PDB file of C-alpha atoms in Angstrom:
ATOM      1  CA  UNK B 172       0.000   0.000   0.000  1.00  0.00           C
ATOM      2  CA  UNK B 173       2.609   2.490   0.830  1.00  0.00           C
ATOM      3  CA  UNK B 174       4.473   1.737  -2.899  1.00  0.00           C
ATOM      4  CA  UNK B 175       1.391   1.415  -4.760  1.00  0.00           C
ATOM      5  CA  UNK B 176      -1.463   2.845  -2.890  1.00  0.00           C
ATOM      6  CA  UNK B 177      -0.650   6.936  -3.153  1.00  0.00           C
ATOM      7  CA  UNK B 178      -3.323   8.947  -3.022  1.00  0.00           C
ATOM      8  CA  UNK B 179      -4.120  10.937  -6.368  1.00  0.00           C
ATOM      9  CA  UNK B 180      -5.974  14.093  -7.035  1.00  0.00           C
ATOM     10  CA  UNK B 181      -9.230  12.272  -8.482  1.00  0.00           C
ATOM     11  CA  UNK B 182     -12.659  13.723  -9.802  1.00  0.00           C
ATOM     12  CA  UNK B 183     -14.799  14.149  -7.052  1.00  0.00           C
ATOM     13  CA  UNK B 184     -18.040  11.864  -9.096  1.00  0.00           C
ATOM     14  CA  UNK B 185     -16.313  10.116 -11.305  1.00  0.00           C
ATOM     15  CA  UNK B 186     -13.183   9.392  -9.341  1.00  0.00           C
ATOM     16  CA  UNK B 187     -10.902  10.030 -12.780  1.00  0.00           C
ATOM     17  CA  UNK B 188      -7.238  11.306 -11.840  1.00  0.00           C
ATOM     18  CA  UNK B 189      -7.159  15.182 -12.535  1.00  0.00           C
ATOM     19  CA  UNK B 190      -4.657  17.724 -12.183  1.00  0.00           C
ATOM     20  CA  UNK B 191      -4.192  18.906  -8.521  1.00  0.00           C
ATOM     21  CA  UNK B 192      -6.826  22.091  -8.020  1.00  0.00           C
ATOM     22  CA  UNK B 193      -9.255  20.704 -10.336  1.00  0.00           C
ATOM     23  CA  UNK B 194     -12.450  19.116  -8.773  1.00  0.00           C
ATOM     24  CA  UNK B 195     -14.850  17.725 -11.234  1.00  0.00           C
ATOM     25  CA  UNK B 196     -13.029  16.614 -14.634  1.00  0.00           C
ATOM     26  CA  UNK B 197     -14.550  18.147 -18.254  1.00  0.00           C
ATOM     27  CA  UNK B 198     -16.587  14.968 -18.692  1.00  0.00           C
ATOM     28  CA  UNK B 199     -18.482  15.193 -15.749  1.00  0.00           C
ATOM     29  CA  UNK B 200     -19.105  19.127 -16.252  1.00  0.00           C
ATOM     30  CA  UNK B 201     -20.595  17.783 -19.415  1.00  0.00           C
ATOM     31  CA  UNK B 202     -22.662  14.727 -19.015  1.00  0.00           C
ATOM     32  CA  UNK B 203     -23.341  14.788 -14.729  1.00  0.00           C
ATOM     33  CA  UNK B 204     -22.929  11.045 -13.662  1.00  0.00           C
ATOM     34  CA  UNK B 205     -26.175   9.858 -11.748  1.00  0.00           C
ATOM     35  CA  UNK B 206     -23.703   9.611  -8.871  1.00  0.00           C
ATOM     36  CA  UNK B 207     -23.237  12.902  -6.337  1.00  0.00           C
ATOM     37  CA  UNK B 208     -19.359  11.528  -5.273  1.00  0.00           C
ATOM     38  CA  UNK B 209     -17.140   8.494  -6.117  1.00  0.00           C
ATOM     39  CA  UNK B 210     -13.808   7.686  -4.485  1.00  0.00           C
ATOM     40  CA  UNK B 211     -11.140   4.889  -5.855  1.00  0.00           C
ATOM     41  CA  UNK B 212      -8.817   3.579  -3.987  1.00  0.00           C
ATOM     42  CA  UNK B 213      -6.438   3.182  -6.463  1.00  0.00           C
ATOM     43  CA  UNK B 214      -5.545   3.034 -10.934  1.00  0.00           C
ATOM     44  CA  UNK B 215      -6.492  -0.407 -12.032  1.00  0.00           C
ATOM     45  CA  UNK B 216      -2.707  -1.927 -13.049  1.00  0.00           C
ATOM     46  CA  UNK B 217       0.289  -3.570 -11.285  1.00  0.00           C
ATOM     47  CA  UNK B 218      -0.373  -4.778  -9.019  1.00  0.00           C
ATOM     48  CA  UNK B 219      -3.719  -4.121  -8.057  1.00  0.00           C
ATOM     49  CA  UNK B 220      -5.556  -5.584 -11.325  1.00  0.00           C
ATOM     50  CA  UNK B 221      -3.799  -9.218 -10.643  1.00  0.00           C
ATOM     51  CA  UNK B 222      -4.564  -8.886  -6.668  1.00  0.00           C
ATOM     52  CA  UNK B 223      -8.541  -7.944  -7.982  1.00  0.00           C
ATOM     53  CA  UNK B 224      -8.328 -10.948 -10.296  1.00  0.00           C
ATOM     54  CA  UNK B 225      -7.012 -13.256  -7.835  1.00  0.00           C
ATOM     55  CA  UNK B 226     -10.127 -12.072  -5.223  1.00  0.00           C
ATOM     56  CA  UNK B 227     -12.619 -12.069  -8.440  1.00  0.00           C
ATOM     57  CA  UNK B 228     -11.920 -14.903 -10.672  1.00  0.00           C
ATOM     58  CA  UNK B 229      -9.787 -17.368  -8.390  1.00  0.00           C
ATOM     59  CA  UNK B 230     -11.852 -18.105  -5.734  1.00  0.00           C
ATOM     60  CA  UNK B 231     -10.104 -16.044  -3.088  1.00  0.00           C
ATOM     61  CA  UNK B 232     -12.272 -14.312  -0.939  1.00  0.00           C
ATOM     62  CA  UNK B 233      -9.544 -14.131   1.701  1.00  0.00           C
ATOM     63  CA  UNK B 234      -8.118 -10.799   0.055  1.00  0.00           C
ATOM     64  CA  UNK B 235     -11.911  -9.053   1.188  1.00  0.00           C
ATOM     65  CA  UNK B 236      -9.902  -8.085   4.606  1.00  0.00           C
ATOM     66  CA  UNK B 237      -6.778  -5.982   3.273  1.00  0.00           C
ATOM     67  CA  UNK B 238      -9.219  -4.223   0.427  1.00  0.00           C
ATOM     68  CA  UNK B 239     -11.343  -3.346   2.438  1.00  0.00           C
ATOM     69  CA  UNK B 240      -8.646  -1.703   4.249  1.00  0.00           C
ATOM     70  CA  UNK B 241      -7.411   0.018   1.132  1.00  0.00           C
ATOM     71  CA  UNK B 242     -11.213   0.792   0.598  1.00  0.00           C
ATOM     72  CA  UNK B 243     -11.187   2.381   3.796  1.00  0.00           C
ATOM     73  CA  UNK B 244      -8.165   4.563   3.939  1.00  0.00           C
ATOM     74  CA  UNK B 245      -9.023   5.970   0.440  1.00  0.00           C
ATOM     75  CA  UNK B 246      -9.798   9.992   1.261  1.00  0.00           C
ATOM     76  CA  UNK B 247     -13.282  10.693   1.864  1.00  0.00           C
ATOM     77  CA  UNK B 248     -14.334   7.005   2.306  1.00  0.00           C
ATOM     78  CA  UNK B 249     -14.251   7.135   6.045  1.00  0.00           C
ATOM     79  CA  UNK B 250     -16.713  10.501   6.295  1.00  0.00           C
ATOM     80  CA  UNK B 251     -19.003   8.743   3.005  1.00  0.00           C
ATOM     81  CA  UNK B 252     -19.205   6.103   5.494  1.00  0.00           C
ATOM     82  CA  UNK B 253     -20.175   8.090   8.161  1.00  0.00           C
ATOM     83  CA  UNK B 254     -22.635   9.829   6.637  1.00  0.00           C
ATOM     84  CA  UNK B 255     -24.495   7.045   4.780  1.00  0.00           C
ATOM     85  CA  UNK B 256     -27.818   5.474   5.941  1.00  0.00           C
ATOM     86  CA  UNK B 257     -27.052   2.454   3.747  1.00  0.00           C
ATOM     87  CA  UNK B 258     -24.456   0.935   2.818  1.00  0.00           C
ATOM     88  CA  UNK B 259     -25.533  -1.289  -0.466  1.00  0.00           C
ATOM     89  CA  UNK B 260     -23.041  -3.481  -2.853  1.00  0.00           C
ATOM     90  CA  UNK B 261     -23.738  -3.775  -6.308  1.00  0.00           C
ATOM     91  CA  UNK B 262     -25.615  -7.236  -6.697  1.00  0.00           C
ATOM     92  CA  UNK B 263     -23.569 -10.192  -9.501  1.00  0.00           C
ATOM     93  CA  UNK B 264     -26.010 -11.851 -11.826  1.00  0.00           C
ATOM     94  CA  UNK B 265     -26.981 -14.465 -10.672  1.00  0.00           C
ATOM     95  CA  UNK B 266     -25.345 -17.226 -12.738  1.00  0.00           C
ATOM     96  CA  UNK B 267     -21.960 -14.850 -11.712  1.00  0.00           C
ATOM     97  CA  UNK B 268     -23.059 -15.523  -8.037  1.00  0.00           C
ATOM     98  CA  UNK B 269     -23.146 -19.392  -8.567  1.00  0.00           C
ATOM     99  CA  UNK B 270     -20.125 -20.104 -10.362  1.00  0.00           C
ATOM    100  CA  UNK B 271     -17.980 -17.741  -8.114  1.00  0.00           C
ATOM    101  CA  UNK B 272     -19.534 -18.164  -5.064  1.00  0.00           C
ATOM    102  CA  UNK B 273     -19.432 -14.893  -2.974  1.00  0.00           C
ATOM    103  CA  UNK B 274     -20.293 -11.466  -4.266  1.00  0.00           C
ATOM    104  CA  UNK B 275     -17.100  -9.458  -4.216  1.00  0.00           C
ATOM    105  CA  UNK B 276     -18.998  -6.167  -3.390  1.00  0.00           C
ATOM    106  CA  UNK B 277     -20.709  -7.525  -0.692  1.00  0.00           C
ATOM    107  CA  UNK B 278     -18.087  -9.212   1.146  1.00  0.00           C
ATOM    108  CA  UNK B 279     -16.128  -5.444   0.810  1.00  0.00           C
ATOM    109  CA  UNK B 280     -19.207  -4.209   2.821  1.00  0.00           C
ATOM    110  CA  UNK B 281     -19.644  -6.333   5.151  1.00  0.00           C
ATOM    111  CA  UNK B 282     -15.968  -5.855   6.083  1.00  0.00           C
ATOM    112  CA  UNK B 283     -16.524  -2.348   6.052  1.00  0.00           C
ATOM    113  CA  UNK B 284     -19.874  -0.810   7.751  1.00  0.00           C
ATOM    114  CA  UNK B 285     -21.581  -4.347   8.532  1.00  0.00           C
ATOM    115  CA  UNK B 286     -24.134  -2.916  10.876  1.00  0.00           C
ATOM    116  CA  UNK B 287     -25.437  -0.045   7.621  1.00  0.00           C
ATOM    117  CA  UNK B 288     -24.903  -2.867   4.634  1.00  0.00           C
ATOM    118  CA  UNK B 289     -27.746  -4.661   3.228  1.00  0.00           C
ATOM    119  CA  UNK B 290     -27.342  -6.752   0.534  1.00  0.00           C
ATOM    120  CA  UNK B 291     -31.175  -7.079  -0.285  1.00  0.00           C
ATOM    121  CA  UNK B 292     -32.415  -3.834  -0.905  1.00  0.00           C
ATOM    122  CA  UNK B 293     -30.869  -3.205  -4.732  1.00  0.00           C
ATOM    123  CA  UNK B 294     -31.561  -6.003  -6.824  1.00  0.00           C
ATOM    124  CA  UNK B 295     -30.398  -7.325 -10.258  1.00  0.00           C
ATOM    125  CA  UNK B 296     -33.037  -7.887 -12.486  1.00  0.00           C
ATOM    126  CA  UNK B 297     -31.436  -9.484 -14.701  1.00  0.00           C
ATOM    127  CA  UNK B 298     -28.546 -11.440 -16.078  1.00  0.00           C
ATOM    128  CA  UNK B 299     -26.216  -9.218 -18.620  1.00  0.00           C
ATOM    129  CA  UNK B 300     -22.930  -9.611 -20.552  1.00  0.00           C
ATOM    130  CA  UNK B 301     -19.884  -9.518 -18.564  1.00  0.00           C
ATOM    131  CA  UNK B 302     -19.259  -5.499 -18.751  1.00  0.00           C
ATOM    132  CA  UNK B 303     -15.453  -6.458 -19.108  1.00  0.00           C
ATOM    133  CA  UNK B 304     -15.622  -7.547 -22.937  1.00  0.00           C
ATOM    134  CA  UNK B 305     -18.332  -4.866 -24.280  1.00  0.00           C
ATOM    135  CA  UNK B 306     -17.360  -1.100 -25.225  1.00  0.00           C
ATOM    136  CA  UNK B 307     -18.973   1.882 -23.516  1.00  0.00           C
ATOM    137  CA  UNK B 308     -21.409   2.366 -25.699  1.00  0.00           C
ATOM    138  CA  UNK B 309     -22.784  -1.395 -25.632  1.00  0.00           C
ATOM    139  CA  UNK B 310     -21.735  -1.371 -21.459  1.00  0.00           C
ATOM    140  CA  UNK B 311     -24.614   1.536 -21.329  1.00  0.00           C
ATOM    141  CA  UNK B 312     -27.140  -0.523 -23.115  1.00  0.00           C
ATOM    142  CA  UNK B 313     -26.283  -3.338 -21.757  1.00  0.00           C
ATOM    143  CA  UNK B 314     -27.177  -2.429 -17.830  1.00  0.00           C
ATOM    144  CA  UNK B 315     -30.111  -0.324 -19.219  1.00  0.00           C
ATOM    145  CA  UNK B 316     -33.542  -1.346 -16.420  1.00  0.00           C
ATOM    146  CA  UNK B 317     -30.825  -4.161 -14.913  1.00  0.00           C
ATOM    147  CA  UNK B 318     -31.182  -2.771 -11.314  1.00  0.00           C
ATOM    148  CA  UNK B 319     -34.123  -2.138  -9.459  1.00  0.00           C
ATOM    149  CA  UNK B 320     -35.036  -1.323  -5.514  1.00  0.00           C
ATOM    150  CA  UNK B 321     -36.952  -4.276  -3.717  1.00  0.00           C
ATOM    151  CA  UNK B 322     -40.669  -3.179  -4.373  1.00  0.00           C
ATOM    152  CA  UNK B 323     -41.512  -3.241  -0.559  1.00  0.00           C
ATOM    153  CA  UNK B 324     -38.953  -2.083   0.486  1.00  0.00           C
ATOM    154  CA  UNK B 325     -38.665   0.947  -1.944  1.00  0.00           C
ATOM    155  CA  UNK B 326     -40.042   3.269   1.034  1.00  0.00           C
ATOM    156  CA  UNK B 327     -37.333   2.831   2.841  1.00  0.00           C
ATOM    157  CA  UNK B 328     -34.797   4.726   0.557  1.00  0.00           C
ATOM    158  CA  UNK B 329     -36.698   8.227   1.021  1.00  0.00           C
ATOM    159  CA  UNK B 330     -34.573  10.942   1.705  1.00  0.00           C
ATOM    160  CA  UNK B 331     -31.212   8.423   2.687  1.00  0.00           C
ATOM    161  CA  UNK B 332     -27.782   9.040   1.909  1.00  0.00           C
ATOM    162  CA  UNK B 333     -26.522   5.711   0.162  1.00  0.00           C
ATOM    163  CA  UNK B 334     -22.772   4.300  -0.459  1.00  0.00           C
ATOM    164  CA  UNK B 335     -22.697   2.174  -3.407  1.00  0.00           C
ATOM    165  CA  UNK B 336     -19.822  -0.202  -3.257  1.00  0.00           C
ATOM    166  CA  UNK B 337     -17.935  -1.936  -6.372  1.00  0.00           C
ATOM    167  CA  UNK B 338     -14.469  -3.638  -6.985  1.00  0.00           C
ATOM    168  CA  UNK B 339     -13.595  -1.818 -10.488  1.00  0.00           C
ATOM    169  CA  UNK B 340     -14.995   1.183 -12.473  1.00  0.00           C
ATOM    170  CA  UNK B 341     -14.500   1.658 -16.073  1.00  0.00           C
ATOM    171  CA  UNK B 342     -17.156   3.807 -17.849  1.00  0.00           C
ATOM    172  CA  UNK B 343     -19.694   3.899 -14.828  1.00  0.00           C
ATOM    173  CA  UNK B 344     -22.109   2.279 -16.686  1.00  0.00           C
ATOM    174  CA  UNK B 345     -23.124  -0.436 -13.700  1.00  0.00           C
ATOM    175  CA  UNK B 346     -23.016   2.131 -10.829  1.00  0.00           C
ATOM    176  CA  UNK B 347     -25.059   4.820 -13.032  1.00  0.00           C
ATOM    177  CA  UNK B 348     -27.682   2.018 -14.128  1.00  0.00           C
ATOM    178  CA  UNK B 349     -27.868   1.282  -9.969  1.00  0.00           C
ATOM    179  CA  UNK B 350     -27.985   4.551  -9.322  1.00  0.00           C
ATOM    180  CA  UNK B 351     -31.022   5.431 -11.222  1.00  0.00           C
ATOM    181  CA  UNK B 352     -32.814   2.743  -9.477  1.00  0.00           C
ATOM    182  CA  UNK B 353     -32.007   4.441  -6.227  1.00  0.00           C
ATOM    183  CA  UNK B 354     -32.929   8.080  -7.217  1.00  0.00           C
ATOM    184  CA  UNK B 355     -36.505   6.738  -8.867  1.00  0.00           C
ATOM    185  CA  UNK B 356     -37.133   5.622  -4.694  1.00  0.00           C
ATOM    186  CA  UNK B 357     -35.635   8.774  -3.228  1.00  0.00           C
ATOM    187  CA  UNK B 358     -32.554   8.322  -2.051  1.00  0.00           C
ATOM    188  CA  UNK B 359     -31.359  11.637  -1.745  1.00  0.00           C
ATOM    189  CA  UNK B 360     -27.319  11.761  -1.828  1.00  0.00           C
ATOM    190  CA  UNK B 361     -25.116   8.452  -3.464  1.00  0.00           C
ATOM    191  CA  UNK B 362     -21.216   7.986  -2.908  1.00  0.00           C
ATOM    192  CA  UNK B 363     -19.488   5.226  -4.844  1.00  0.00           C
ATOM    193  CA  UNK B 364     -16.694   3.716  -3.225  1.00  0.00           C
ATOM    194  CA  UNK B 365     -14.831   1.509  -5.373  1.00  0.00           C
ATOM    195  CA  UNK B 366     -11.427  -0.270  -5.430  1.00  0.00           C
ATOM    196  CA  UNK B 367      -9.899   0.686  -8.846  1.00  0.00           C
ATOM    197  CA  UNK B 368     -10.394   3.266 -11.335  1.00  0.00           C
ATOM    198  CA  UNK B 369      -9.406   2.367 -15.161  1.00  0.00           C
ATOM    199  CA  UNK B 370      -7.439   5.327 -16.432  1.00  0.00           C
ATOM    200  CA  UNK B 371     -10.276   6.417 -19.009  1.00  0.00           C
ATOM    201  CA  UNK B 372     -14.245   5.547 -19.214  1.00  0.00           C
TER     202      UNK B 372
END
């Protein structure tokens, strides 16, 4: 963490490294993510993307401890956590659930605000494409009505301050489509707190 883990100068909703002094990068000013704040721990490469792939892909749900650590020492993930009402992890698909076993995002809750996390509330409608091998513009279409809130639960969300956790974020197409589902029941302030930031959407 202390060679790899630095913190950078990031956009303030979209979490995209920006020169020091700047707050909200050109993109944002341009098309406003659904999100109000997003924090990354870190740049998705060495050695960070094999660690993410080893907890991800490999079956180790041992790393959840030390990145949610990293999660937690990123600036302004402490005082999002705080502040939040809920703490809610992006749900898998479900035939991702079964053959990997664990959700990564929830695990990365639990570990860090178990008493606020609950891993019922946002729901995945239905299965998509992995994100990974689709460009942005077919990532957008692909997530589009894929979240929703639980329908009696949706009451619940009125007025609340929500973190939104993830492992990776590329184009924000997963945490905007999520996102939407949680404005349309009234939450009223989201913060995405994710692991790794790819260097451009």
């Amino acid at each position: 963490m202390a060679r790899f883990a630095q913190p950078r100068t990031r956009c303030l909703r979209c979490a995209l490294p920006v020169p020091a002094g700047v707050h909200t990068c050109g993109a944002c000013l341009r098309t406003p993510p659904m999100l109000d704040a997003c924090h990354a721990a870190v740049d998705y490469g060495y050695p960070w993307a094999g660690v993410i792939a080893d907890f991800k892909f490999h079956g180790d749900p041992g790393w959840a401890a030390a990145l949610a650590g990293l999660l937690r020492a990123t600036p302004g993930a402490e005082s999002a956590l705080d502040a939040a009402d809920r703490v809610l992890p992006v749900p898998l698909a479900r035939a991702r659930l079964r053959e990997r076993g664990f959700n990564q995002a929830a695990l990365l809750a639990q570990r860090l605000a178990a008493h606020k996390t609950d891993k019922h509330l946002l729901l995945r409608l239905r299965d998509t494409q992995a994100q990974s091998s689709l460009p942005r513009r077919e990532r957008l279409r692909n997530l589009q009505g894929a979240f929703a809130v639980e329908p009696l639960r949706a009451a619940d969300l009125a007025g609340q301050r929500i973190v939104l956790i993830d492992d990776v974020l590329t184009t924000g197409a997963t945490l905007d489509a999520a996102a939407q589902a949680l404005r349309a029941a009234g939450a009223a302030h989201i913060t995405a707190l994710v692991l790794a930031r790819t260097p451009a959407r």
